[in-house]
CSV table of C-alpha atoms in Angstrom, one decimal:
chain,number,residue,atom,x,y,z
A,697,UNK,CA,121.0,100.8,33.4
A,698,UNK,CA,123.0,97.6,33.1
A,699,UNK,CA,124.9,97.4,36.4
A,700,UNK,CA,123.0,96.4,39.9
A,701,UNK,CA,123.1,99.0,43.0
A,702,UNK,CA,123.2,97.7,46.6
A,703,UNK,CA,119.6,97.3,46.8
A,704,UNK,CA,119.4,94.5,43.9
A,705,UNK,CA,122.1,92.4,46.5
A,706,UNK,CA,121.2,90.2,49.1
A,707,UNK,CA,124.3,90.7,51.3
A,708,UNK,CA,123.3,89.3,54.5
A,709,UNK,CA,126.2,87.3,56.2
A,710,UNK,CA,128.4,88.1,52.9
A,711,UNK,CA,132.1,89.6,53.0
A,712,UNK,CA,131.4,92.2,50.5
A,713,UNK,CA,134.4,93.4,48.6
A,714,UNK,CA,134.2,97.5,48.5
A,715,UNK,CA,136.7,99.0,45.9
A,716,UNK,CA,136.9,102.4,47.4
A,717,UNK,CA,138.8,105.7,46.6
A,718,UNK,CA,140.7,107.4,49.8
A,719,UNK,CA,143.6,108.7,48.1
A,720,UNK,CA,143.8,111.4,49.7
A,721,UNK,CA,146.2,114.4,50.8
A,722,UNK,CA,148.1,113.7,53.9
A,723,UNK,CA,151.2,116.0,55.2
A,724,UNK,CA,153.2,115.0,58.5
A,725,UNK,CA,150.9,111.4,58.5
A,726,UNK,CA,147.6,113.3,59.1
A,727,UNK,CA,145.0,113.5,56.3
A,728,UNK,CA,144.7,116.7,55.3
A,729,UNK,CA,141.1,116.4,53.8
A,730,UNK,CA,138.5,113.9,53.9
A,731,UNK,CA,136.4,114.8,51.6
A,732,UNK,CA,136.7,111.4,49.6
A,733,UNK,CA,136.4,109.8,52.8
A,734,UNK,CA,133.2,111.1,53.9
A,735,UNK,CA,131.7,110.3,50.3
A,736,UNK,CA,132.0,106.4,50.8
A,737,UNK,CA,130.3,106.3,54.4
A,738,UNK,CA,126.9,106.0,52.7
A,739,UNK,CA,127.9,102.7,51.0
A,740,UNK,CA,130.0,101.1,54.3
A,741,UNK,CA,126.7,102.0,56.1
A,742,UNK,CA,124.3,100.7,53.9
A,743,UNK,CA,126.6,97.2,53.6
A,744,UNK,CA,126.9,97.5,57.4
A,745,UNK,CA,122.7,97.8,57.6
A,746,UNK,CA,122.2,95.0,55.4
A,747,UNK,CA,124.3,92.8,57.4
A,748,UNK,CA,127.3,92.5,55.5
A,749,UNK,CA,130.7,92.8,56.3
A,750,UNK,CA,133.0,95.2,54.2
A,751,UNK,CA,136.1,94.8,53.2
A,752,UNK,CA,137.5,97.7,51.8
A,753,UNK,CA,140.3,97.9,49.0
A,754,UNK,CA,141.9,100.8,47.6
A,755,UNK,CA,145.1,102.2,46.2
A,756,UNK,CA,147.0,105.2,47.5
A,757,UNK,CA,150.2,106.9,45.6
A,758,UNK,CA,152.1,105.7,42.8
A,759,UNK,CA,154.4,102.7,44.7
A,760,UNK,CA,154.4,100.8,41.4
A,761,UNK,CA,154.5,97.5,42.7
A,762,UNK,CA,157.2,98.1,45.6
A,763,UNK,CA,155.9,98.2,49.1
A,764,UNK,CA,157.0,102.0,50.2
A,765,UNK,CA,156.3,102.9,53.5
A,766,UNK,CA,155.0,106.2,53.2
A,767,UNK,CA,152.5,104.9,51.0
A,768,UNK,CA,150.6,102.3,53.3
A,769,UNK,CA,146.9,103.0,53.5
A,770,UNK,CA,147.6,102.5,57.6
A,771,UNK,CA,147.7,106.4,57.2
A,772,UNK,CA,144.1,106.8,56.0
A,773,UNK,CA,143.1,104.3,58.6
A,774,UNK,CA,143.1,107.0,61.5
A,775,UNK,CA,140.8,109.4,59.6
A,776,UNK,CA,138.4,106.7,58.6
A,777,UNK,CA,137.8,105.7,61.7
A,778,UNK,CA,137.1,109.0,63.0
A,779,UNK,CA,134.6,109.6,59.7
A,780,UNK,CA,132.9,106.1,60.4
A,781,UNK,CA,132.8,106.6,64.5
A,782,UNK,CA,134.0,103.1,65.0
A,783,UNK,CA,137.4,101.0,64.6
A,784,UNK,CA,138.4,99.9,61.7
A,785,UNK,CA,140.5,96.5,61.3
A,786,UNK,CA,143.8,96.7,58.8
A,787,UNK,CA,145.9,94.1,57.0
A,788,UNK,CA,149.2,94.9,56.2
A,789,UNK,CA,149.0,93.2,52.5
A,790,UNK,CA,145.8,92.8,50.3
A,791,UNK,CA,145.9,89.4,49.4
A,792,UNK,CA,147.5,86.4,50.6
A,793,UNK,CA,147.5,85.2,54.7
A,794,UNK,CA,147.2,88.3,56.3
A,795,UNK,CA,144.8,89.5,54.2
A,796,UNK,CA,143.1,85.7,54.5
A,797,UNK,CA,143.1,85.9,58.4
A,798,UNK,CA,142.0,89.0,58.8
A,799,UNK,CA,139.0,88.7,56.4
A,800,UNK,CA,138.1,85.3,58.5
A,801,UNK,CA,138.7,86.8,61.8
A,802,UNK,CA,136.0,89.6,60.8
A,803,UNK,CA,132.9,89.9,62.4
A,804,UNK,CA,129.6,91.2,62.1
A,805,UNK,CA,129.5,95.1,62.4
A,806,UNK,CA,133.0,95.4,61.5
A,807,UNK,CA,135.0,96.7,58.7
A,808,UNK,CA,138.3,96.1,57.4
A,809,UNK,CA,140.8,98.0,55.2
A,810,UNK,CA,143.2,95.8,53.3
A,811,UNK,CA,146.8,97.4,52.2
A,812,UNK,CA,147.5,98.9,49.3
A,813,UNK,CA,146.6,97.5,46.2
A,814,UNK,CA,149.1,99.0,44.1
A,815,UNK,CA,152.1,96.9,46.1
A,816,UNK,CA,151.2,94.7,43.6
A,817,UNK,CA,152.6,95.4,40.4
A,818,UNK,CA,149.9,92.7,38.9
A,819,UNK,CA,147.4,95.6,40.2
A,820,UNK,CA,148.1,97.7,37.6
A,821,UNK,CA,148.3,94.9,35.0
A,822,UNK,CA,145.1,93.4,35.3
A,823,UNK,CA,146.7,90.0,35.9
A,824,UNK,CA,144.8,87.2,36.2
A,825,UNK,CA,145.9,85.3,38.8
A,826,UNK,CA,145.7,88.5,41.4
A,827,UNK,CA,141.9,89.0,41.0
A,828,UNK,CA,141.4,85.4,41.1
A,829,UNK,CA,143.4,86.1,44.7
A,830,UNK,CA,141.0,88.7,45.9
A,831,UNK,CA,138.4,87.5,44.8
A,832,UNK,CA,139.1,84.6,46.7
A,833,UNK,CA,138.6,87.0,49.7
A,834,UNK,CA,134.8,88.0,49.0
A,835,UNK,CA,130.9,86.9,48.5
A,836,UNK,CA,130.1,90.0,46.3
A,837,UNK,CA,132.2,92.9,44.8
A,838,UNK,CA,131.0,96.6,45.3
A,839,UNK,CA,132.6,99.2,43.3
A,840,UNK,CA,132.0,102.5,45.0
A,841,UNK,CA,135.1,104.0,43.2
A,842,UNK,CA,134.3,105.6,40.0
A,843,UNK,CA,137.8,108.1,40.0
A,844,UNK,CA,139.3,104.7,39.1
A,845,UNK,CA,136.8,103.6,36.9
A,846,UNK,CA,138.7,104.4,34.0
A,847,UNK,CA,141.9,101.9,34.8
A,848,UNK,CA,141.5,98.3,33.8
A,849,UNK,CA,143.4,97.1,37.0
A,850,UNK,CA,142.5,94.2,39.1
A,851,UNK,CA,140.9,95.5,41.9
A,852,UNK,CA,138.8,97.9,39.4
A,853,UNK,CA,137.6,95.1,36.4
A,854,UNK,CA,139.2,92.1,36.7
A,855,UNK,CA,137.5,91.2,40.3
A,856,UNK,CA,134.3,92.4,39.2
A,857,UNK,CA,134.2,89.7,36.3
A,858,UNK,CA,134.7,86.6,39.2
A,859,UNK,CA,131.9,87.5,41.8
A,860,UNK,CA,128.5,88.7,41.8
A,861,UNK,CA,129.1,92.5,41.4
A,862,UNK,CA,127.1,96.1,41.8
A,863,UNK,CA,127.9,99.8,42.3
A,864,UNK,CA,128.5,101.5,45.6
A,865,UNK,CA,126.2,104.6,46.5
A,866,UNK,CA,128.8,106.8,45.4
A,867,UNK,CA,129.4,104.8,42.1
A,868,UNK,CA,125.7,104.9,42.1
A,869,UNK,CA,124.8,109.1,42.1
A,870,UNK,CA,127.6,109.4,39.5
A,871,UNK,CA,126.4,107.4,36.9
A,872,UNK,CA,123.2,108.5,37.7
A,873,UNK,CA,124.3,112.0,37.6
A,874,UNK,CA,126.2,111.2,34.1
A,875,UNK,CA,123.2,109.6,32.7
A,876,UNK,CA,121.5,112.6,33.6
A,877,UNK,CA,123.7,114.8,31.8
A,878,UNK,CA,124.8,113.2,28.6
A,879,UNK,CA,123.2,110.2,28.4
A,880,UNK,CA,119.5,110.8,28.2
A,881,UNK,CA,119.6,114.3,29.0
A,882,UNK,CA,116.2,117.0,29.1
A,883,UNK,CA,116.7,119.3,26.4
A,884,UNK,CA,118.4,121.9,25.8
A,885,UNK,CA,121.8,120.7,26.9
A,886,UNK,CA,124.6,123.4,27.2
A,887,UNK,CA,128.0,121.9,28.2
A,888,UNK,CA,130.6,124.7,29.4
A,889,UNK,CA,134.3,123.8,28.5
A,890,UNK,CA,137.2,125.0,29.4
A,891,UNK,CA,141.4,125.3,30.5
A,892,UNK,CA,144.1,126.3,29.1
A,893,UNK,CA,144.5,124.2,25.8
A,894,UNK,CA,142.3,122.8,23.1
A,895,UNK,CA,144.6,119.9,22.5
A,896,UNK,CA,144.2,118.3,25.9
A,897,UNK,CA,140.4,118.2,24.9
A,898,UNK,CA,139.8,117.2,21.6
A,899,UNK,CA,138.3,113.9,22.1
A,900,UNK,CA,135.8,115.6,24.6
A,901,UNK,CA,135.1,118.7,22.4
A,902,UNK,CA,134.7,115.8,19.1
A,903,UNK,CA,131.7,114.3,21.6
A,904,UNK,CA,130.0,116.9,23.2
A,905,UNK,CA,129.7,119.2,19.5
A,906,UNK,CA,127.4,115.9,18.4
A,907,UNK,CA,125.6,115.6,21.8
A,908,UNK,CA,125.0,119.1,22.9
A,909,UNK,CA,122.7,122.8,21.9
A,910,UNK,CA,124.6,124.7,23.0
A,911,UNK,CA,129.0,124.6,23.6
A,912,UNK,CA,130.2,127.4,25.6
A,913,UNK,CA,134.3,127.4,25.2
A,914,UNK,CA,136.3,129.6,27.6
A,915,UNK,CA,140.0,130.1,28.9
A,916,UNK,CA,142.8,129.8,27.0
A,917,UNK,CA,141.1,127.3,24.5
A,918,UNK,CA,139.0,130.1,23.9
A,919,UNK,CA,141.7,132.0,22.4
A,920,UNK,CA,142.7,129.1,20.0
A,921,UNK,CA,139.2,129.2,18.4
A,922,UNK,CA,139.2,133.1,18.1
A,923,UNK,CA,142.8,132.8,16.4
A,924,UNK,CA,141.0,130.1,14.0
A,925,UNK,CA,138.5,133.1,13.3
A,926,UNK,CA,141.3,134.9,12.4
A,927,UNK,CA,141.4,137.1,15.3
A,928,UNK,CA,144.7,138.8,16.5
A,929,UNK,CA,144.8,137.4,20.1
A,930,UNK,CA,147.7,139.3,21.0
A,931,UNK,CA,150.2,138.0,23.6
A,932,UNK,CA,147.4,135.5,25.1
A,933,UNK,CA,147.6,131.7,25.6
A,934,UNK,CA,146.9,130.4,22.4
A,935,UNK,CA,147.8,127.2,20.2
A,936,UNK,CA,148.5,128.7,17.1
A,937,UNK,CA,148.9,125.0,15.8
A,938,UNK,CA,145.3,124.1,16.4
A,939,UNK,CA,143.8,126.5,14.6
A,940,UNK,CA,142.9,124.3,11.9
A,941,UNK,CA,141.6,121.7,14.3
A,942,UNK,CA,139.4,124.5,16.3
A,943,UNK,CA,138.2,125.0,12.9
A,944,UNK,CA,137.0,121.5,12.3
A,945,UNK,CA,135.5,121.4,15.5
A,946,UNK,CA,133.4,124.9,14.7
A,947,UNK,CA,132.6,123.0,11.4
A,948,UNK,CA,131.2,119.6,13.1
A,949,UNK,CA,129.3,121.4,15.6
A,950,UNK,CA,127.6,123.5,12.8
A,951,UNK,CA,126.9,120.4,10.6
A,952,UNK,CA,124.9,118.9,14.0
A,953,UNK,CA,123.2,121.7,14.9
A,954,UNK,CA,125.3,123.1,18.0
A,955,UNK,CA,125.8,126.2,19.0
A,956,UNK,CA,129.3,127.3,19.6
A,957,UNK,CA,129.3,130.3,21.8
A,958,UNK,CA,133.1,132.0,21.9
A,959,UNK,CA,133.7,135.6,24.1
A,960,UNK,CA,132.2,138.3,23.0
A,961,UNK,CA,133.8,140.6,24.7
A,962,UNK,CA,136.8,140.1,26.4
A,963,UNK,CA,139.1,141.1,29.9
A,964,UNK,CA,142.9,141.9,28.6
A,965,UNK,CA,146.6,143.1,30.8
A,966,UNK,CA,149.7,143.1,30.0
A,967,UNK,CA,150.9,141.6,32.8
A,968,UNK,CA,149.2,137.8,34.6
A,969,UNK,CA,149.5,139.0,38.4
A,970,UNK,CA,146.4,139.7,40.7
A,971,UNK,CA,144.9,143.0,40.2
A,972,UNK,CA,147.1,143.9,37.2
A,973,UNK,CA,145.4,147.3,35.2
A,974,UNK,CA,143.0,145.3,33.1
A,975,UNK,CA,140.3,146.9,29.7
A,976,UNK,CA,137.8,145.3,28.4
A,977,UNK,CA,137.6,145.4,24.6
A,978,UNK,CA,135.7,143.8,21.6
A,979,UNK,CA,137.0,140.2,21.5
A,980,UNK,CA,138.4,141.0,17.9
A,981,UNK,CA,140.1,144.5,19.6
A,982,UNK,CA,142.5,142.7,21.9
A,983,UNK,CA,146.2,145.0,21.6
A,984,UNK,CA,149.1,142.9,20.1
A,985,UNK,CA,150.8,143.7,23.4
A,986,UNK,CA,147.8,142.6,25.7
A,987,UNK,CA,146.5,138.9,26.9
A,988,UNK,CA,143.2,137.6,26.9
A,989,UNK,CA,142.8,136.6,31.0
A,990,UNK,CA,139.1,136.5,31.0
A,991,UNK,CA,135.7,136.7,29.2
A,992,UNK,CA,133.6,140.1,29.5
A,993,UNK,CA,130.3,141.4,30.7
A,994,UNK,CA,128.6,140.7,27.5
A,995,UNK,CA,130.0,137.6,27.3
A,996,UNK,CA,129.0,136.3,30.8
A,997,UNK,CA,125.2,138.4,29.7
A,998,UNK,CA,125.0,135.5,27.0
A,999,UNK,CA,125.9,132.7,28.9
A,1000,UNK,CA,123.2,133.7,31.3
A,1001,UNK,CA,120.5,133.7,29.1
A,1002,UNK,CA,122.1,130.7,27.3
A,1003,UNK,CA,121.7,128.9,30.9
A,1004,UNK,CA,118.1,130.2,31.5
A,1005,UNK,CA,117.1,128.5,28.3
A,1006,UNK,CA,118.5,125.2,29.0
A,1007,UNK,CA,117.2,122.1,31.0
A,1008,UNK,CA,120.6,120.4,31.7
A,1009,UNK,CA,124.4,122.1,32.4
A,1010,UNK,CA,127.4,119.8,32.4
A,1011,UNK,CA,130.8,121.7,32.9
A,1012,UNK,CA,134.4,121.5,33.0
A,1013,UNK,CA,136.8,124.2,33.3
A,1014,UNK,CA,136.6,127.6,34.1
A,1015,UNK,CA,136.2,130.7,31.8
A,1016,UNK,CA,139.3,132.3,32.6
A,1017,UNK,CA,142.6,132.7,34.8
A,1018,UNK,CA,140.2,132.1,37.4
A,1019,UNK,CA,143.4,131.6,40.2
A,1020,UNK,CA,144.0,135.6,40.4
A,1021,UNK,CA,141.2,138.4,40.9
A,1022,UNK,CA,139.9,139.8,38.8
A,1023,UNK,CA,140.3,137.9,36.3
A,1024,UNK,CA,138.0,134.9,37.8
A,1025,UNK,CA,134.7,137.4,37.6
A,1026,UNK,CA,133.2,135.2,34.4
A,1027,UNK,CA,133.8,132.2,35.7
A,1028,UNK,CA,132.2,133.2,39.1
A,1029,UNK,CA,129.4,135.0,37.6
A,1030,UNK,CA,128.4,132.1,35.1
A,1031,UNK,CA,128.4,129.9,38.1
A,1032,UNK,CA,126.3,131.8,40.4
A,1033,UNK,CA,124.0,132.0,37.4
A,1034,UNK,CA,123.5,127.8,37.3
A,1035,UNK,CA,123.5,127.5,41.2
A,1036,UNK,CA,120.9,130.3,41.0
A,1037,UNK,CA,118.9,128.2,38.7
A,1038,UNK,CA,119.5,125.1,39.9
A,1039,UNK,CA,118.5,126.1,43.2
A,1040,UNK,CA,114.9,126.7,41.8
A,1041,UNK,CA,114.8,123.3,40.2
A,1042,UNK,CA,115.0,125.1,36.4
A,1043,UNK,CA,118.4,123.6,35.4
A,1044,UNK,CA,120.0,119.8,36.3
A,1045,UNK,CA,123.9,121.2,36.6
A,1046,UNK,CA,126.6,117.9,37.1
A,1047,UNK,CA,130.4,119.7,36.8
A,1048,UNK,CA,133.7,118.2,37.2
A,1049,UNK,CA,137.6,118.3,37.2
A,1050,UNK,CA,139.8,119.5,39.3
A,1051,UNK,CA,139.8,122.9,38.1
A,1052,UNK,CA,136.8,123.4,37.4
A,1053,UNK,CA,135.8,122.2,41.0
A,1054,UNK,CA,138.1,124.1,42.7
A,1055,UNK,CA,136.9,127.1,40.7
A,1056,UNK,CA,132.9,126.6,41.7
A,1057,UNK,CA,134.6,126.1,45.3
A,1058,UNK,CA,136.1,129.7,44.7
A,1059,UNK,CA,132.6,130.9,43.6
A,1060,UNK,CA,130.9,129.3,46.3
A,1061,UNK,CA,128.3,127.8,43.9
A,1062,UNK,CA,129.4,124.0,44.3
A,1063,UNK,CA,127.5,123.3,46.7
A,1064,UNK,CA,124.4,124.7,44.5
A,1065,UNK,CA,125.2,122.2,42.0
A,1066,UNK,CA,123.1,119.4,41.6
A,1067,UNK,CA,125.8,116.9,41.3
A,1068,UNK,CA,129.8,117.4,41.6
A,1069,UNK,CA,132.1,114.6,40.5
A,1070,UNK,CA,135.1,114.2,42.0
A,1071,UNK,CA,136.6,111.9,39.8
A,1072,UNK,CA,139.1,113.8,37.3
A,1073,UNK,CA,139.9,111.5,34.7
A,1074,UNK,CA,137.0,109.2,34.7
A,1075,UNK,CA,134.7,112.2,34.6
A,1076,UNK,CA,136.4,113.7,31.3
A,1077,UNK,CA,136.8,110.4,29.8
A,1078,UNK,CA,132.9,109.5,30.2
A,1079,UNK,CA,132.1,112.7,28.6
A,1080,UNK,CA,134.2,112.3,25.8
A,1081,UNK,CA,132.0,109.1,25.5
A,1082,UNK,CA,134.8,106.3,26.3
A,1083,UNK,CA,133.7,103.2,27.8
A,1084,UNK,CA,135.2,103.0,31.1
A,1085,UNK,CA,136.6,99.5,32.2
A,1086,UNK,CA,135.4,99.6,36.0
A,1087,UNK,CA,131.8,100.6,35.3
A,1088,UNK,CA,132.0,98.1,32.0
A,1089,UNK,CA,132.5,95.3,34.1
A,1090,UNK,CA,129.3,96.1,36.8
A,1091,UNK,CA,127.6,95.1,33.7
């Protein structure tokens, strides 16, 4: 791998330069959950360890270049300090004199959170001359924020260009984790997809068809390809207008040797409420008056034994309107099946997106996982195979 970890720095006596990701939820000014908090203690500890003094930057909200109160990372800096067990120093801008001072003023042991990036308009625009200013602040640059690895901004690739750079341990398991799963994956590879619409994945469904065994589609998108089969899907989520495109993509994935796999059998209502009076039918017997909620017994059978074949999972989305019971039984059962497996060391599973991570959550089968990314839109746009500008830059 091209970019350096921690280990590969010497960063005794240096002001290392974290980019971090604690945007978080907060209602009333109290963070609501930590969890992204907690996942960069590993790399302020290890910086701490190795004598080196971080300095942490990081964006939080959408201010777009004003300074707006409510969005000041002195919010966060409560809950950090209870995650890390000690103080934490603030500056109230992220470059400039107070930032200046307060990165001079540090000392050994401590760490410091600077302002919000993103009261910088130049943040978002990559300029120039504002990661020449905070670089100006550092020894080395650690990037321990992959969620923003997809945005060219200044804090994410244009500081990592001006110092001596390397990935963060969180940074670190993702990559590895990605790496893992796509890039130089054990065989076979099954990749679960799948949400509402086809058209918010076509880039990702283009890449996996050429890099995968075996393409499980669910949800709505699911729908789309049986209506490209010319299947009567009823009243169910469907984009009639991609039904051509679905067909290309069952094409491609034939020409490279990929298995499609598409319900079987499917769970239909009349009405999308929690317990609503639910059949399940033939996928090609759903009524005109009905809607496809979620995939069937036989359909969650061959996903099973689709799973116990494979080596390596990677998924995103769940398999049907996995929000109301009972229509989140496929989804539940397929990932019981992979946490099952991975527990027993038969199946590498990395999954992410917010759905699909708040439906293994559900399931209770994230923690089973072997790796779960947090990230959202990085996630999806390294598996559609995109080069992403913060982890480009490591390099």
């Amino acid at each position: 791998m091209a970019w350096k970890t921690l280990d590969e720095m010497d960063l005794n006596g240096k002001t290392v330069l974290t980019r971090v990701d604690i945007n978080v939820p907060v209602k009333d000014g109290v963070v609501t959950d930590d969890t992204r908090i907690q996942r960069i203690l590993p790399t302020i500890r290890d910086i701490l360890a190795a004598g080196g003094k971080p300095v942490l930057l990081a964006h939080f909200g959408r201010p777009k270049g004003e300074r707006v109160p409510e969005m000041s990372l002195s919010v966060v800096r409560p809950a950090l300090e209870a995650a890390l067990g000690s103080p934490v120093k603030f500056a109230e801008d992220c470059i400039g004199g107070p930032a200046k001072q307060a990165v001079v003023a540090l000392e050994a042991g401590e760490v410091l959170l600077l302002e919000n990036t993103r009261y910088h308009a130049a943040e978002t625009k990559n300029d120039p001359a504002f990661a020449a200013a905070l670089a100006a602040l550092g020894d080395i640059y650690c990037n321990d924020a992959f969620s923003a690895a997809h945005r060219a901004h200044g804090s994410t690739e244009g500081v990592a260009r001006l110092l001596p750079s390397c990935a963060g341990r969180l940074m670190q398991a993702e990559l590895s984790a990605l790496e893992a799963a796509l890039g130089e994956p054990v065989r076979p590879v099954v990749a679960v997809v799948g949400g509402a619409k086809v058209s918010t994945k076509l880039d990702l469904l283009g890449n996996l068809v050429a890099k995968v065994d075996h393409l499980v589609i669910g949800g709505g998108m699911a729908n789309t390809f049986l209506a490209a089969q010319g299947i009567d899907v009823g009243k169910s989520l469907a984009e009639h207008d991609m039904t051509d495109t679905a067909s290309e993509i069952l094409t491609k994935a034939q020409a490279a040797g990929c298995e499609i796999i598409l319900p079987s059998d499917v769970v239909v209502a009349r009405e999308f409420a929690a317990n609503a009076a639910n059949d399940t039918v033939a996928a090609d017997a759903c009524p005109s008056d009905a809607m496809i909620l979620d995939a069937g017994p036989d359909s969650v059978a061959k996903i099973a034994d689709v799973f116990e074949q494979a080596n390596t999972l990677i998924w995103n989305g769940p398999l049907g309107a996995f929000e109301i019971e009972p229509f989140d039984t496929a989804t539940n059962a397929a990932a019981l099946k992979a946490a099952e497996l991975s527990d027993a060391g038969e199946l590498t599973s990395v999954a992410g997106g917010g759905d699909t991570v708040a439906a293994l959550n559900k399931a209770g089968a994230a923690e089973r996982f072997t790796y779960i990314s947090t990230a959202g839109g990085a996630f999806l746009e390294w598996m559609e195979g995109k080069t992403l500008p913060g982890v480009a830059a490591l390099g």
